[in-house]
mmCIF file of N, CA and C and ligand atoms in Angstrom:
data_model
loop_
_atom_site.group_PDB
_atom_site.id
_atom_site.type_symbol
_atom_site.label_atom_id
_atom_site.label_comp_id
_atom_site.label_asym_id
_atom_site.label_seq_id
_atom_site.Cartn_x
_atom_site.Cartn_y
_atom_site.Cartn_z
ATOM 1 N N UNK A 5 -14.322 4.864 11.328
ATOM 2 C CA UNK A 5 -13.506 5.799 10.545
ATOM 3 C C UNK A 5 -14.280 6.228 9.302
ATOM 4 N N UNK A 6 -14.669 7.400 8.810
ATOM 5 C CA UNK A 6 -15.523 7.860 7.892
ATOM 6 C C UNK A 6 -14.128 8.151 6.546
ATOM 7 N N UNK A 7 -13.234 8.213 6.609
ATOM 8 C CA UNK A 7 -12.471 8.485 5.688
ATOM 9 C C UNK A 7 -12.001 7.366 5.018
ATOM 10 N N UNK A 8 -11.443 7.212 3.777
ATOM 11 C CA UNK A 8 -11.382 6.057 3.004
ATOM 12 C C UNK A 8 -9.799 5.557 3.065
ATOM 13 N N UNK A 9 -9.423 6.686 3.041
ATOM 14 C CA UNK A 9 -7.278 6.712 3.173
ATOM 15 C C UNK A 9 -7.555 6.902 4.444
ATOM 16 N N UNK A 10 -6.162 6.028 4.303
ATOM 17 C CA UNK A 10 -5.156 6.730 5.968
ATOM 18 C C UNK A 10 -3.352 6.312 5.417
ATOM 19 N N UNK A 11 -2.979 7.810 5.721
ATOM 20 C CA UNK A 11 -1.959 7.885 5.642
ATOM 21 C C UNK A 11 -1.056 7.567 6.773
ATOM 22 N N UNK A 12 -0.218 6.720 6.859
ATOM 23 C CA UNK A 12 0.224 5.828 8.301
ATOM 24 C C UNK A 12 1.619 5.707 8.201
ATOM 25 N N UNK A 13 1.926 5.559 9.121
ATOM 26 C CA UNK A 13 3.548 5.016 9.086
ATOM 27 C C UNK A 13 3.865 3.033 9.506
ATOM 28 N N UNK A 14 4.556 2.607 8.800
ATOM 29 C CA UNK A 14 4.924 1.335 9.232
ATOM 30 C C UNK A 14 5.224 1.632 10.487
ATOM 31 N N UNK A 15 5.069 0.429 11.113
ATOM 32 C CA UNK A 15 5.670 0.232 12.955
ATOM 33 C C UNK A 15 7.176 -0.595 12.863
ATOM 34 N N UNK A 16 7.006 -1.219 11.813
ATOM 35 C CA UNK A 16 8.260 -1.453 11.848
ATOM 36 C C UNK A 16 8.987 -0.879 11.252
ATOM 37 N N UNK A 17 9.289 -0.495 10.196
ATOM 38 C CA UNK A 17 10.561 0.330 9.237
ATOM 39 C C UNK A 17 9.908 1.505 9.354
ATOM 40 N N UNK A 18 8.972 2.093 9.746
ATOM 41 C CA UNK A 18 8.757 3.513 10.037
ATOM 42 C C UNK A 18 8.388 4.069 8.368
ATOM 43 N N UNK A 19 8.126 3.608 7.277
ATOM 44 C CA UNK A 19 8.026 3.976 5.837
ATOM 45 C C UNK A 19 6.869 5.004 5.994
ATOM 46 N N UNK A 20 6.921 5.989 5.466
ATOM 47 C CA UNK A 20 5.373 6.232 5.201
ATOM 48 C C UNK A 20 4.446 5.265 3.836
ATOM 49 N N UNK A 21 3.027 5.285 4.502
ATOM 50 C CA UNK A 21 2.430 4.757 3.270
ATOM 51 C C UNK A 21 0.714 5.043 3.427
ATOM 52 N N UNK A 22 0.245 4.983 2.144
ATOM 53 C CA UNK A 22 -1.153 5.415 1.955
ATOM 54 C C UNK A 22 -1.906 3.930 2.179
ATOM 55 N N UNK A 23 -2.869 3.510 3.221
ATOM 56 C CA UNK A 23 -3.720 2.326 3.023
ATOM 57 C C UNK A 23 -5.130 2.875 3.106
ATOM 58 N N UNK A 24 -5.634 1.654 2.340
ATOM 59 C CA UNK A 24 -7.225 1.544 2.174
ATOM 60 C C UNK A 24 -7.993 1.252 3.321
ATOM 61 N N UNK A 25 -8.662 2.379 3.661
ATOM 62 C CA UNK A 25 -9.779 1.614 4.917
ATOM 63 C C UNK A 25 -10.125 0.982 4.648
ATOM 64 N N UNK A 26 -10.792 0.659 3.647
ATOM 65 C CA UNK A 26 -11.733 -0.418 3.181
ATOM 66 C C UNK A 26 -10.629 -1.926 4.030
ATOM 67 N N UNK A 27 -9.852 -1.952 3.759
ATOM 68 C CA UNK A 27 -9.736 -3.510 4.067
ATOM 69 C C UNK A 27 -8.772 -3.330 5.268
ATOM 70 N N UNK A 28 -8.605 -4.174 5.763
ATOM 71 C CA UNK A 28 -8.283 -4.833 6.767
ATOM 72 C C UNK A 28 -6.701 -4.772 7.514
ATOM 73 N N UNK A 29 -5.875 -4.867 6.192
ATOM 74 C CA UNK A 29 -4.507 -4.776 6.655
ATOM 75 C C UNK A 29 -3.722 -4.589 5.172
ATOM 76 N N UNK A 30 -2.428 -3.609 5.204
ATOM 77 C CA UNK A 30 -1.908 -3.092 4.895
ATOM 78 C C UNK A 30 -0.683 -3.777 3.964
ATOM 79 N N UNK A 31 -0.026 -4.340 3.332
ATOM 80 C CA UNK A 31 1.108 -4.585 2.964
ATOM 81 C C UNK A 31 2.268 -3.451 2.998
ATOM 82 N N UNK A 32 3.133 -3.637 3.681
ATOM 83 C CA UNK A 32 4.100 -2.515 3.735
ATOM 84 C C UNK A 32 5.328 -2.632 2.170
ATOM 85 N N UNK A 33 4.771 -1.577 1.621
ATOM 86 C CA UNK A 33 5.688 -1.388 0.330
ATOM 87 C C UNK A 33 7.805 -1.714 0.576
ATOM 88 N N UNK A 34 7.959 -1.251 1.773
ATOM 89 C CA UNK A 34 9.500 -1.584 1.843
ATOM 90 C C UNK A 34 9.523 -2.706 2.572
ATOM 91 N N UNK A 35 9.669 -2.929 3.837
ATOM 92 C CA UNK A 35 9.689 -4.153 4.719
ATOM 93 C C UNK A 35 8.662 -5.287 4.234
ATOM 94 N N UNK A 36 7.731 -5.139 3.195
ATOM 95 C CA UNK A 36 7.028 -6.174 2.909
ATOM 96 C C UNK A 36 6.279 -7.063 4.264
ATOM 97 N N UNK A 37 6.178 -6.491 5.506
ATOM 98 C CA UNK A 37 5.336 -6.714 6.491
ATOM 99 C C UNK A 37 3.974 -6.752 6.135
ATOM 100 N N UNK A 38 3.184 -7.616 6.872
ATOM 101 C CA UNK A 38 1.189 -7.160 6.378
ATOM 102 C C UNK A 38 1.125 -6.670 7.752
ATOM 103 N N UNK A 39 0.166 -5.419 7.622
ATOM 104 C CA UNK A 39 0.186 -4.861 8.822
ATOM 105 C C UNK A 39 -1.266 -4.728 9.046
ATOM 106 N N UNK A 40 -2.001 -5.120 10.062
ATOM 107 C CA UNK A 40 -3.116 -5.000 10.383
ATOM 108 C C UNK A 40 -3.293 -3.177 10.182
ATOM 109 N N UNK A 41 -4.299 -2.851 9.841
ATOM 110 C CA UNK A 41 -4.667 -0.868 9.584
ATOM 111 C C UNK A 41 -4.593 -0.598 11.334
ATOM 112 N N UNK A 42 -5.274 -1.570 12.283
ATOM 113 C CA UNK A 42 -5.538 -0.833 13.732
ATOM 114 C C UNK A 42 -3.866 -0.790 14.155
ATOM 115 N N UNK A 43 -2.833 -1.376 13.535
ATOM 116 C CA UNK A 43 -1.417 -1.612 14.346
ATOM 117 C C UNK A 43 -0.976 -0.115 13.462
ATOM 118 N N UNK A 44 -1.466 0.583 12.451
ATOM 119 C CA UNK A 44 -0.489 1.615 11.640
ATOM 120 C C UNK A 44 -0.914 2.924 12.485
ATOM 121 N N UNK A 45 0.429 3.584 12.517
ATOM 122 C CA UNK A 45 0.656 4.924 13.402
ATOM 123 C C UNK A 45 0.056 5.921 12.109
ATOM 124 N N UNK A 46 -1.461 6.170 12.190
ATOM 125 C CA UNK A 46 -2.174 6.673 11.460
ATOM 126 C C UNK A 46 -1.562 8.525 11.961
ATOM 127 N N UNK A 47 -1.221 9.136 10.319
ATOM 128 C CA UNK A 47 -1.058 10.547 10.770
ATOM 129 C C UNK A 47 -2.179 11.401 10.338
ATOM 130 N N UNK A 48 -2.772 10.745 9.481
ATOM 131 C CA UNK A 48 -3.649 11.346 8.647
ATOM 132 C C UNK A 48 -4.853 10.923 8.111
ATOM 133 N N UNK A 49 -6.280 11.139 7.395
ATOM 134 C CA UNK A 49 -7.444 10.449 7.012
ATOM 135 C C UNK A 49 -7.043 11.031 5.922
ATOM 136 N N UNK A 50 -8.091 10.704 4.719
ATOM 137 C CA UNK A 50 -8.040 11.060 3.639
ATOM 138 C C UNK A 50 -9.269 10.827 2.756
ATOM 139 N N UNK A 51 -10.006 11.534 2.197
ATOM 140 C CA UNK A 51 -11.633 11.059 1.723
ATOM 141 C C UNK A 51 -11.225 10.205 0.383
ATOM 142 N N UNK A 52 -9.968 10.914 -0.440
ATOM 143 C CA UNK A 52 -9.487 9.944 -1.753
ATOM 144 C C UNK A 52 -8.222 9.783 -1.619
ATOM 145 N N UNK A 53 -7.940 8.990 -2.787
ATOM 146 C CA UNK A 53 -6.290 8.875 -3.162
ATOM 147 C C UNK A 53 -5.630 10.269 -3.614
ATOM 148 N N UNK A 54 -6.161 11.076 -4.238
ATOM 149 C CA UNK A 54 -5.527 12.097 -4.593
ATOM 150 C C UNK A 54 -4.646 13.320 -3.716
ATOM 151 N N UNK A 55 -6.156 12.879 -2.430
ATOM 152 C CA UNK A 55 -5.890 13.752 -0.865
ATOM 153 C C UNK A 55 -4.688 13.012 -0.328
ATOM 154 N N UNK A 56 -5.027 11.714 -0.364
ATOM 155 C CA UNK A 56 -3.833 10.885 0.321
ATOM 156 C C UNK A 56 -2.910 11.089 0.181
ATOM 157 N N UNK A 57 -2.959 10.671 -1.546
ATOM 158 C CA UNK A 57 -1.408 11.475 -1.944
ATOM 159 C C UNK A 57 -0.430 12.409 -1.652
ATOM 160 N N UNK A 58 -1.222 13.467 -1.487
ATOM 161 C CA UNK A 58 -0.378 15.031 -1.225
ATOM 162 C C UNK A 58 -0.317 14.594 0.110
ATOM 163 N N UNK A 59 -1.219 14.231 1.197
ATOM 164 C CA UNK A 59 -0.710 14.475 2.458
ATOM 165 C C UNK A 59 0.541 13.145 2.455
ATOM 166 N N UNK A 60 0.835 12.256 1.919
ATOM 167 C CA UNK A 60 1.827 11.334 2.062
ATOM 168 C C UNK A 60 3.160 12.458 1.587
ATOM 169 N N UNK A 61 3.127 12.624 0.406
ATOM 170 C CA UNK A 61 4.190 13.484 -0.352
ATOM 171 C C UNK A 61 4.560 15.125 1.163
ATOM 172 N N UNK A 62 3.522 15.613 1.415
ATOM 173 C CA UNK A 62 4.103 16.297 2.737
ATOM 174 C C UNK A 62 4.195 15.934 3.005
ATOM 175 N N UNK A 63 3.956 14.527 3.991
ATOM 176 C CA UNK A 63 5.030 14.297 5.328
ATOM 177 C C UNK A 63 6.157 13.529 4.518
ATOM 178 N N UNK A 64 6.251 13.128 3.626
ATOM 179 C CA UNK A 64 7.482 12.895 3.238
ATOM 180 C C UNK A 64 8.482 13.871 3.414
ATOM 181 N N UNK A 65 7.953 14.885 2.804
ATOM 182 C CA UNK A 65 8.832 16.871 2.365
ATOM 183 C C UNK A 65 9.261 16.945 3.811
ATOM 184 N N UNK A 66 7.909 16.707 4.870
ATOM 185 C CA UNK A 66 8.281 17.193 6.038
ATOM 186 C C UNK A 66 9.671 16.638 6.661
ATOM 187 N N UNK A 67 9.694 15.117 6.512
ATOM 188 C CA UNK A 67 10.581 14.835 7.225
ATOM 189 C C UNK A 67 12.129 14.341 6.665
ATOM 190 N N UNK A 68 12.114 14.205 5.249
ATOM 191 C CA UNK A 68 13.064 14.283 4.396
ATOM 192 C C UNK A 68 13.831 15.281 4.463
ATOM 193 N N UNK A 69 15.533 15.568 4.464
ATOM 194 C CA UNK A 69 16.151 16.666 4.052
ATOM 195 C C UNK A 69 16.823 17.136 5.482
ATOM 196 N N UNK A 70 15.736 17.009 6.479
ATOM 197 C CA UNK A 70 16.505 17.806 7.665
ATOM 198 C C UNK A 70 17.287 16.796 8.306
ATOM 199 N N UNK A 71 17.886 15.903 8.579
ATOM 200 C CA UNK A 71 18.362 14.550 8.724
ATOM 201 C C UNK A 71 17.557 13.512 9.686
ATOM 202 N N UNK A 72 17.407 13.104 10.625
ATOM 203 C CA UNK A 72 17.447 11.748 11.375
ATOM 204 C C UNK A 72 16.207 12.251 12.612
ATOM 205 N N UNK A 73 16.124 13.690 12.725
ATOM 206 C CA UNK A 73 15.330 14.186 13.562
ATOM 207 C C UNK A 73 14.426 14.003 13.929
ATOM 208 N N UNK A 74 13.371 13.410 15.240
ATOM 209 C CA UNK A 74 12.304 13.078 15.163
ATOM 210 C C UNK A 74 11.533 14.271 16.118
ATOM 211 N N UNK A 75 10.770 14.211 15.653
ATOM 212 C CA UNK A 75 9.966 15.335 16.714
ATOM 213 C C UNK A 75 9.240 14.808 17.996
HETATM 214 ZN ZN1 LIG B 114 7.545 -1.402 6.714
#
């Protein structure tokens, strides 16, 4: 993986969240799960945090608001 972020979704509570390639596994901010990075439903790369950021904050936008819908 050449990118430093990955913007991922928990497997279990489905949260979105920004992790570090650099290491190994993930702490999930809501469910407090450690999640190995190869187990996270990666949506996105990211070269920094700043990139990460915005693409976390869209798919948040994205999927916030319209209700329960999954695509
Ligand atoms: Zn979680």
């Amino acid at each position: 993986m050449k990118d430093r972020y990955v913007v991922a979704e928990c497997p279990r509570c489905h949260t979105l969240l920004v992790a570090d390639a650099r290491y190994k596994s993930k702490t999930c901010p809501k469910c407090g799960s450690r999640i190995p990075i190869d187990s996270l439903k990666v949506i996105q790369t990211a070269r920094d945090s700043r990139e990460a950021r915005m693409i976390l904050s869209e798919a948040k936008a994205r999927r916030g608001g319209v209700g329960p819908k999954m695509i």
